[in-house]
Tab-separated table of C-alpha atoms in Angstrom:
chain	number	residue	atom	x	y	z
I	7	MET	CA	45.635	-1.843	33.170
I	8	LYS	CA	42.867	0.267	31.663
I	9	ARG	CA	43.481	1.899	28.324
I	10	THR	CA	42.957	5.661	28.072
I	11	ALA	CA	42.505	7.802	25.010
I	12	GLY	CA	41.020	11.177	24.152
I	13	LEU	CA	37.540	11.429	22.673
I	14	ASN	CA	37.675	12.124	18.934
I	15	LYS	CA	35.925	15.302	17.858
I	16	THR	CA	34.399	13.724	14.743
I	17	TRP	CA	32.227	10.626	15.222
I	18	LEU	CA	31.832	8.035	12.490
I	19	THR	CA	28.763	5.862	12.833
I	20	ALA	CA	28.853	2.801	10.596
I	21	GLY	CA	30.905	-0.212	9.505
I	22	ALA	CA	34.627	-0.483	10.104
I	23	ALA	CA	34.845	3.290	10.606
I	24	ALA	CA	32.630	2.943	13.684
I	25	VAL	CA	34.906	0.196	15.017
I	26	ALA	CA	37.927	2.474	14.550
I	27	LEU	CA	36.059	5.225	16.400
I	28	LEU	CA	35.568	3.036	19.431
I	29	GLY	CA	39.339	2.726	19.835
I	30	GLY	CA	39.632	6.489	20.242
I	31	ALA	CA	36.351	7.211	22.010
I	32	GLY	CA	37.583	6.874	25.566
I	33	PHE	CA	36.560	3.204	26.148
I	34	TYR	CA	37.906	1.294	29.111
I	35	VAL	CA	38.038	-2.494	28.768
I	36	LEU	CA	38.530	-4.442	31.953
I	37	LYS	CA	40.874	-7.392	31.643
I	38	GLY	CA	39.238	-10.736	30.983
I	39	GLN	CA	36.927	-12.109	28.299
I	40	PRO	CA	33.616	-13.975	28.641
I	41	LYS	CA	34.011	-17.692	28.941
I	42	ALA	CA	32.546	-20.006	26.344
I	43	ALA	CA	29.043	-21.240	27.125
I	44	PRO	CA	29.388	-24.858	28.337
I	45	GLU	CA	27.432	-27.800	27.085
I	46	ALA	CA	24.130	-28.163	28.930
I	47	THR	CA	25.050	-31.609	30.292
I	48	GLU	CA	25.293	-30.713	33.960
I	49	THR	CA	22.858	-27.967	34.868
I	50	ASN	CA	24.531	-26.894	38.094
I	51	ARG	CA	27.977	-26.609	36.532
I	52	ALA	CA	26.611	-24.692	33.518
I	53	ASP	CA	24.774	-22.222	35.718
I	54	LYS	CA	27.939	-21.647	37.734
I	55	GLU	CA	29.991	-20.943	34.626
I	56	VAL	CA	27.389	-18.528	33.273
I	57	SER	CA	27.405	-16.700	36.600
I	58	GLU	CA	31.182	-16.494	36.687
I	59	GLY	CA	31.420	-15.246	33.098
I	60	ALA	CA	28.843	-12.535	33.739
I	61	GLY	CA	31.337	-10.402	35.621
I	62	GLU	CA	33.975	-10.312	32.906
I	63	GLY	CA	34.307	-8.530	29.579
I	64	VAL	CA	33.234	-5.058	30.715
I	65	VAL	CA	33.316	-2.070	28.352
I	66	GLU	CA	32.980	1.355	29.978
I	67	LEU	CA	31.078	3.813	27.795
I	68	SER	CA	29.207	7.038	28.498
I	69	PRO	CA	25.637	7.664	27.302
I	70	ALA	CA	26.925	10.284	24.854
I	71	GLN	CA	29.348	7.794	23.338
I	72	ILE	CA	26.618	5.141	23.093
I	73	GLU	CA	24.428	7.550	21.158
I	74	ALA	CA	27.263	8.802	18.978
I	75	VAL	CA	28.238	5.372	17.639
I	76	GLY	CA	24.631	4.277	17.159
I	77	ILE	CA	24.403	1.423	19.678
I	78	SER	CA	20.731	0.905	20.528
I	79	VAL	CA	19.695	-0.183	24.011
I	80	VAL	CA	16.618	-2.438	24.029
I	81	ALA	CA	14.650	-4.419	26.580
I	82	VAL	CA	14.617	-8.190	26.657
I	83	GLY	CA	11.363	-9.520	25.190
I	84	GLY	CA	9.148	-12.406	26.230
I	85	GLY	CA	8.250	-15.568	24.359
I	86	GLY	CA	10.014	-17.906	21.987
I	87	GLY	CA	8.867	-20.207	19.231
I	88	GLY	CA	9.435	-21.697	15.828
I	89	GLU	CA	9.486	-20.036	12.444
I	90	VAL	CA	7.504	-20.732	9.300
I	91	ARG	CA	8.186	-19.134	5.926
I	92	LEU	CA	5.247	-18.090	3.775
I	93	SER	CA	4.950	-16.865	0.194
I	94	GLY	CA	2.752	-13.923	-0.693
I	95	ARG	CA	2.268	-10.819	-2.781
I	96	VAL	CA	1.758	-7.115	-2.290
I	97	GLU	CA	-1.881	-6.310	-3.051
I	98	PRO	CA	-4.076	-3.208	-2.834
I	99	MET	CA	-6.208	-2.963	0.291
I	100	VAL	CA	-9.898	-3.631	-0.049
I	101	ASP	CA	-10.749	0.064	0.215
I	102	ALA	CA	-7.966	1.044	-2.218
I	103	ARG	CA	-9.794	-0.198	-5.332
I	104	ALA	CA	-13.026	1.042	-6.873
I	105	ALA	CA	-14.942	-0.074	-9.942
I	106	VAL	CA	-17.145	2.955	-10.601
I	107	ALA	CA	-20.416	1.917	-12.232
I	108	ALA	CA	-23.371	3.764	-13.748
I	109	ALA	CA	-26.336	3.849	-11.379
I	110	VAL	CA	-28.767	4.177	-14.303
I	111	ALA	CA	-28.488	3.364	-17.982
I	112	GLY	CA	-27.648	6.267	-20.249
I	113	ARG	CA	-25.688	7.687	-23.156
I	114	VAL	CA	-22.106	8.773	-22.498
I	115	GLU	CA	-21.877	12.482	-23.266
I	116	ARG	CA	-18.321	13.184	-22.040
I	117	VAL	CA	-15.363	11.303	-20.544
I	118	LEU	CA	-13.171	13.547	-18.396
I	119	VAL	CA	-10.323	11.203	-17.318
I	120	ALA	CA	-7.832	8.846	-18.927
I	121	PRO	CA	-5.809	5.850	-17.624
I	122	GLY	CA	-2.876	6.945	-15.490
I	123	GLN	CA	-4.504	10.183	-14.374
I	124	SER	CA	-4.668	10.987	-10.658
I	125	VAL	CA	-8.108	11.805	-9.271
I	126	ARG	CA	-9.456	13.007	-5.933
I	127	VAL	CA	-12.556	11.976	-4.018
I	128	GLY	CA	-15.673	13.296	-5.768
I	129	GLN	CA	-13.928	14.204	-9.032
I	130	VAL	CA	-16.136	13.779	-12.121
I	131	LEU	CA	-15.086	10.866	-14.336
I	132	ALA	CA	-17.824	10.989	-16.991
I	133	ILE	CA	-21.145	12.674	-17.770
I	134	LEU	CA	-24.181	10.631	-18.825
I	135	VAL	CA	-27.561	11.634	-20.229
I	136	SER	CA	-30.335	9.288	-19.157
I	137	GLY	CA	-34.085	9.200	-19.665
I	138	ASP	CA	-34.441	7.106	-16.516
I	139	ALA	CA	-32.490	9.716	-14.578
I	140	ALA	CA	-34.770	12.468	-15.927
I	141	ALA	CA	-37.802	10.495	-14.727
I	142	LEU	CA	-36.263	10.127	-11.265
I	143	LYS	CA	-35.654	13.871	-11.116
I	144	ALA	CA	-39.250	14.579	-12.198
I	145	ASP	CA	-40.616	12.204	-9.561
I	146	ALA	CA	-38.571	13.950	-6.885
I	147	ASP	CA	-39.819	17.384	-7.969
I	148	ALA	CA	-43.441	16.199	-8.081
I	149	ALA	CA	-43.207	14.572	-4.647
I	150	GLN	CA	-41.737	17.764	-3.224
I	151	ALA	CA	-44.580	19.818	-4.696
I	152	THR	CA	-47.146	17.431	-3.214
I	153	ALA	CA	-45.478	17.706	0.188
I	154	ILE	CA	-45.598	21.499	0.068
I	155	ALA	CA	-49.298	21.463	-0.874
I	156	ALA	CA	-50.069	19.043	1.974
I	157	GLN	CA	-48.264	21.255	4.473
I	158	GLN	CA	-50.215	24.311	3.350
I	159	ALA	CA	-53.514	22.404	3.590
I	160	HIS	CA	-52.584	21.309	7.093
I	161	ARG	CA	-51.917	24.896	8.172
I	162	ARG	CA	-55.308	26.031	6.811
I	163	GLU	CA	-57.135	23.225	8.602
I	164	GLU	CA	-55.333	24.120	11.837
I	165	ASP	CA	-56.409	27.759	11.527
I	166	LEU	CA	-60.035	26.775	10.845
I	167	ALA	CA	-60.045	24.313	13.730
I	168	ASN	CA	-58.718	26.990	16.091
I	169	GLN	CA	-61.568	29.291	14.979
I	170	GLY	CA	-64.129	26.531	15.488
I	171	VAL	CA	-65.130	26.456	11.814
I	172	VAL	CA	-64.146	22.795	11.278
I	173	ALA	CA	-63.772	19.885	13.600
I	174	ARG	CA	-60.380	19.194	15.217
I	175	ARG	CA	-60.437	15.780	13.558
I	176	ASP	CA	-60.185	17.404	10.098
I	177	ALA	CA	-56.986	19.184	11.157
I	178	GLU	CA	-55.519	15.918	12.432
I	179	VAL	CA	-56.266	14.175	9.139
I	180	ALA	CA	-54.611	17.023	7.220
I	181	HIS	CA	-51.553	16.689	9.480
I	182	ALA	CA	-51.282	12.966	8.703
I	183	HIS	CA	-51.527	13.652	4.962
I	184	ALA	CA	-48.750	16.260	5.201
I	185	MET	CA	-46.460	13.855	7.032
I	186	GLY	CA	-47.071	11.125	4.425
I	187	ALA	CA	-46.385	13.523	1.570
I	188	GLU	CA	-43.111	14.649	3.183
I	189	ALA	CA	-41.986	11.022	3.599
I	190	ALA	CA	-42.722	10.295	-0.052
I	191	ALA	CA	-40.745	13.391	-1.058
I	192	ARG	CA	-37.724	12.261	0.972
I	193	ALA	CA	-37.776	8.842	-0.687
I	194	ALA	CA	-37.984	10.401	-4.154
I	195	ARG	CA	-35.074	12.729	-3.406
I	196	ALA	CA	-33.000	9.775	-2.159
I	197	ARG	CA	-33.644	7.818	-5.375
I	198	SER	CA	-32.591	10.820	-7.424
I	199	ALA	CA	-29.405	11.291	-5.361
I	200	ALA	CA	-28.514	7.600	-5.679
I	201	ALA	CA	-28.735	7.959	-9.454
I	202	GLY	CA	-26.178	10.791	-9.380
I	203	SER	CA	-28.449	13.794	-8.713
I	204	PRO	CA	-29.431	14.369	-12.360
I	205	ASP	CA	-30.751	17.694	-13.607
I	206	ALA	CA	-34.128	18.193	-15.245
I	207	MET	CA	-32.716	17.000	-18.589
I	208	GLY	CA	-31.441	13.742	-17.140
I	209	ARG	CA	-27.784	14.765	-17.229
I	210	LEU	CA	-25.738	13.313	-14.361
I	211	SER	CA	-22.095	12.990	-13.282
I	212	VAL	CA	-20.280	9.764	-12.462
I	213	VAL	CA	-17.734	10.613	-9.710
I	214	SER	CA	-14.813	8.812	-8.038
I	215	PRO	CA	-15.509	7.529	-4.509
I	216	ILE	CA	-11.771	7.330	-3.630
I	217	ALA	CA	-8.547	9.178	-4.334
I	218	GLY	CA	-6.096	7.341	-6.566
I	219	VAL	CA	-5.043	6.682	-10.128
I	220	VAL	CA	-7.327	5.725	-13.015
I	221	THR	CA	-6.304	2.251	-14.160
I	222	SER	CA	-8.880	1.806	-16.929
I	223	VAL	CA	-11.753	3.625	-18.656
I	224	LEU	CA	-14.363	1.303	-20.166
I	225	VAL	CA	-16.642	3.783	-21.953
I	226	GLY	CA	-16.220	6.471	-24.586
I	227	PRO	CA	-18.143	9.550	-25.750
I	228	GLY	CA	-21.257	8.577	-27.666
I	229	GLY	CA	-21.293	5.109	-26.198
I	230	PHE	CA	-23.936	3.594	-23.945
I	231	ALA	CA	-23.468	2.685	-20.306
I	232	ALA	CA	-25.763	-0.016	-19.010
I	233	GLN	CA	-27.157	0.191	-15.489
I	234	GLY	CA	-24.483	-1.293	-13.233
I	235	GLY	CA	-21.912	-1.238	-16.030
I	236	VAL	CA	-18.375	-0.202	-15.019
I	237	VAL	CA	-17.379	3.223	-16.311
I	238	ALA	CA	-13.828	3.399	-14.875
I	239	GLU	CA	-11.564	1.636	-12.372
I	240	ILE	CA	-9.548	3.512	-9.718
I	241	THR	CA	-6.676	2.255	-7.538
I	242	ASN	CA	-4.806	4.016	-4.742
I	243	PRO	CA	-1.186	2.780	-5.073
I	244	ALA	CA	-0.267	4.100	-1.632
I	245	ARG	CA	-2.712	1.801	0.167
I	246	VAL	CA	-1.225	-1.666	-0.188
I	247	GLU	CA	-0.741	-4.633	2.130
I	248	MET	CA	0.881	-8.056	2.055
I	249	VAL	CA	-1.270	-11.151	1.599
I	250	PHE	CA	0.124	-14.623	2.370
I	251	SER	CA	-1.313	-18.102	1.896
I	252	ALA	CA	-0.706	-20.483	4.794
I	253	PRO	CA	-1.753	-24.024	5.745
I	254	PRO	CA	-4.609	-23.985	8.282
I	255	ALA	CA	-2.380	-25.714	10.877
I	256	VAL	CA	0.098	-22.836	10.671
I	257	ALA	CA	-2.553	-20.120	10.609
I	258	SER	CA	-4.053	-21.450	13.841
I	259	HIS	CA	-0.866	-20.353	15.667
I	260	VAL	CA	-0.799	-16.853	14.147
I	261	ARG	CA	-2.688	-14.044	15.847
I	262	THR	CA	-3.488	-10.464	14.913
I	263	GLY	CA	-0.609	-8.342	16.158
I	264	SER	CA	2.017	-11.073	15.711
I	265	ARG	CA	5.396	-9.977	14.346
I	266	ILE	CA	6.324	-11.080	10.841
I	267	ARG	CA	9.631	-10.420	9.101
I	268	VAL	CA	9.077	-9.894	5.369
I	269	THR	CA	11.660	-10.065	2.595
I	270	THR	CA	10.792	-7.870	-0.400
I	271	PRO	CA	12.678	-7.092	-3.628
I	272	SER	CA	13.892	-3.880	-1.951
I	273	GLY	CA	14.977	-5.440	1.369
I	274	ASP	CA	13.643	-6.720	4.708
I	275	VAL	CA	10.598	-5.074	6.273
I	276	ASP	CA	9.408	-5.361	9.895
I	277	SER	CA	5.667	-5.980	9.761
I	278	VAL	CA	2.711	-6.928	11.917
I	279	VAL	CA	-0.164	-9.312	11.172
I	280	THR	CA	-3.447	-7.424	10.705
I	281	GLY	CA	-5.778	-10.329	10.012
I	282	VAL	CA	-6.019	-14.119	9.716
I	283	ALA	CA	-8.852	-15.728	7.730
I	284	THR	CA	-8.979	-19.514	7.995
I	285	GLY	CA	-10.470	-20.906	4.791
I	286	GLY	CA	-9.962	-17.578	3.005
I	287	GLY	CA	-8.593	-19.413	-0.030
I	288	LEU	CA	-11.851	-21.196	-0.862
I	289	GLU	CA	-10.502	-23.319	-3.698
I	290	SER	CA	-7.278	-24.489	-2.045
I	291	GLY	CA	-8.528	-24.489	1.541
I	292	ALA	CA	-5.530	-22.420	2.612
I	293	ALA	CA	-5.765	-19.643	5.176
I	294	VAL	CA	-5.104	-16.012	4.290
I	295	ILE	CA	-2.774	-13.918	6.450
I	296	ARG	CA	-2.688	-10.153	5.920
I	297	ALA	CA	0.136	-7.932	7.181
I	298	ARG	CA	1.250	-4.308	7.027
I	299	PRO	CA	4.693	-2.771	7.587
I	300	THR	CA	5.330	-1.008	10.884
I	301	VAL	CA	7.481	1.750	9.387
I	302	ASP	CA	8.943	0.941	5.979
I	303	ALA	CA	7.174	1.405	2.657
I	304	LEU	CA	6.200	-1.549	0.480
I	305	PRO	CA	7.088	-2.171	-3.169
I	306	PRO	CA	4.342	-1.745	-5.804
I	307	ALA	CA	1.282	-3.989	-5.882
I	308	GLY	CA	2.008	-7.318	-7.541
I	309	SER	CA	5.508	-7.691	-6.074
I	310	ALA	CA	6.323	-11.130	-4.645
I	311	VAL	CA	7.304	-11.255	-0.951
I	312	THR	CA	8.361	-13.905	1.570
I	313	GLY	CA	7.345	-13.769	5.221
I	314	ALA	CA	8.879	-15.419	8.305
I	315	VAL	CA	6.290	-15.682	11.060
I	316	ALA	CA	6.854	-16.964	14.590
I	317	THR	CA	4.533	-19.760	15.753
I	318	GLY	CA	4.092	-21.749	18.925
I	319	GLU	CA	5.286	-19.046	21.293
I	320	ALA	CA	6.544	-20.429	24.617
I	321	VAL	CA	5.166	-18.782	27.725
I	322	GLY	CA	7.834	-17.592	30.156
I	323	GLY	CA	10.752	-17.623	27.718
I	324	VAL	CA	12.832	-14.589	26.797
I	325	THR	CA	13.992	-13.420	23.388
I	326	VAL	CA	16.373	-10.768	22.112
I	327	PRO	CA	16.999	-9.273	18.663
I	328	SER	CA	19.227	-11.646	16.726
I	329	ASP	CA	21.688	-8.777	16.159
I	330	ALA	CA	22.216	-8.580	19.925
I	331	VAL	CA	23.756	-12.088	20.121
I	332	GLN	CA	27.506	-12.052	19.438
I	333	THR	CA	30.100	-14.837	19.463
I	334	VAL	CA	33.222	-14.183	21.561
I	335	GLU	CA	35.856	-16.929	21.737
I	336	GLY	CA	33.282	-19.494	20.670
I	337	ALA	CA	30.713	-18.449	23.273
I	338	SER	CA	27.380	-16.736	22.637
I	339	VAL	CA	27.075	-13.491	24.593
I	340	VAL	CA	24.843	-10.443	24.840
I	341	PHE	CA	25.990	-7.078	26.159
I	342	VAL	CA	23.980	-6.051	29.223
I	343	ARG	CA	23.712	-2.320	29.983
I	344	THR	CA	25.341	-1.230	33.248
I	345	GLU	CA	25.744	2.129	34.980
I	346	THR	CA	29.145	2.638	33.340
I	347	GLY	CA	28.723	0.871	29.998
I	348	PHE	CA	28.116	-2.752	29.022
I	349	ARG	CA	28.947	-6.173	30.434
I	350	ALA	CA	29.256	-9.249	28.209
I	351	ALA	CA	26.918	-11.926	29.615
I	352	PRO	CA	27.322	-15.517	28.324
I	353	VAL	CA	24.008	-17.038	27.264
I	354	LEU	CA	22.641	-20.318	25.992
I	355	VAL	CA	20.634	-19.645	22.836
I	356	GLY	CA	17.649	-21.555	21.493
I	357	ARG	CA	15.540	-21.157	18.395
I	358	GLN	CA	15.413	-18.199	16.030
I	359	ALA	CA	12.197	-16.760	14.621
I	360	ALA	CA	11.274	-13.572	12.778
I	361	GLY	CA	14.538	-11.777	13.557
I	362	ARG	CA	14.629	-12.727	17.255
I	363	THR	CA	16.609	-15.357	19.165
I	364	GLU	CA	15.381	-17.339	22.151
I	365	ILE	CA	17.604	-17.219	25.263
I	366	VAL	CA	17.379	-20.486	27.191
I	367	ARG	CA	19.706	-19.477	30.035
I	368	GLY	CA	21.778	-16.455	31.020
I	369	LEU	CA	19.143	-13.670	31.238
I	370	THR	CA	16.311	-13.045	33.677
I	371	GLY	CA	14.220	-10.915	31.324
I	372	ALA	CA	14.629	-7.699	33.299
I	373	GLU	CA	17.878	-6.603	31.621
I	374	ARG	CA	18.427	-3.917	29.032
I	375	ILE	CA	20.907	-4.958	26.362
I	376	ALA	CA	22.769	-3.649	23.320
I	377	GLY	CA	20.769	-4.319	20.153
I	378	ALA	CA	21.763	-2.754	16.847
I	379	ASN	CA	25.542	-2.323	16.382
I	380	ALA	CA	26.345	-4.662	19.294
I	381	PHE	CA	29.170	-5.980	17.098
I	382	LEU	CA	31.095	-2.772	17.892
I	383	LEU	CA	31.350	-3.844	21.522
I	384	LYS	CA	32.567	-7.271	20.441
I	385	ALA	CA	35.259	-5.625	18.307
I	386	GLU	CA	36.370	-3.468	21.205
I	387	LEU	CA	36.713	-6.502	23.450
I	388	ALA	CA	38.858	-8.236	20.850
I	389	LYS	CA	41.011	-5.134	20.481
I	390	GLY	CA	41.491	-4.868	24.237
I	391	GLU	CA	42.554	-8.504	24.484
I	392	ALA	CA	45.083	-8.019	21.679
I	393	GLU	CA	46.611	-5.019	23.454
I	394	HIS	CA	46.886	-6.927	26.734
I	395	GLY	CA	48.772	-9.662	24.890
I	396	HIS	CA	51.627	-7.297	23.938
């Protein structure tokens, strides 16, 4: 007989409370449990048993009830493979660190930041006074003045040529001189801008190229900053990634976009590989694998992490989230979504890698199955069997 019960008004969504909810949520469990998956010794007999077990162990559940108890419905994925564990660390991204240097040598007049202070893009870190910078500014001003004079001379020659006073060739020569003077002025302005756009006294600002936190300041007021010398270091703590070292043989099986399950001090993180550099560790010869989380945040830079990456993916295989595989009466099953709820389908499992389990037999790959919280369906089946026994 089917069991009937009224739908509780208050839904609980986790742990044992969620299991208790299922008993009062209006489930209907059809008599019969999935049979244990047989040994794969006789292929025909095993396939027959899988087929027979697929019609048993049905739990009727409405879409609203599925959503209320937090059972996710996911598609069966493709591919299988092995798993390799890698050690790594959380490190700042390449564009998350900046060592801000002085473009020209000069005396440090003021320092406007301190370690630990947050800065924005373009914020002034220090002010220098430089004789070289003053010379660059003077050269730019002189080149600009020369360009203006050449343009005026060109206009006069054009007017005279139009009146027939001078030859057209003289106007063309004046035009060439004006163009050359303008090019020289642009180059002088670019040199001045590269030095920090100093004023006429050689005073210039050293600014931050990124937003972040000042990690160190290497100069002080009254000191001297050499050309190319680091004034301050900036790091953006929000822009971090995971960097793993891997043997070249392992790295050859890892591709950009591959899934990698990472264990951090704060818990597991679903991540994706963003880059593989064979020979990236020049001294050790190891490859470098970079990864970023898909959703979760990472711990601070410097934290040790461990990654589990799938390698050697098998073409044509199917995989499911490891949470979807449940054991009922010694048999491995997954709960396949039906029009009225779920059906427990016996499966033969293979290897596990990066949070997924390979299904050797029992699924076609077109099914939609219960993923997270599939254990609630297993508990309901066990409860229904116990009630039938009374």
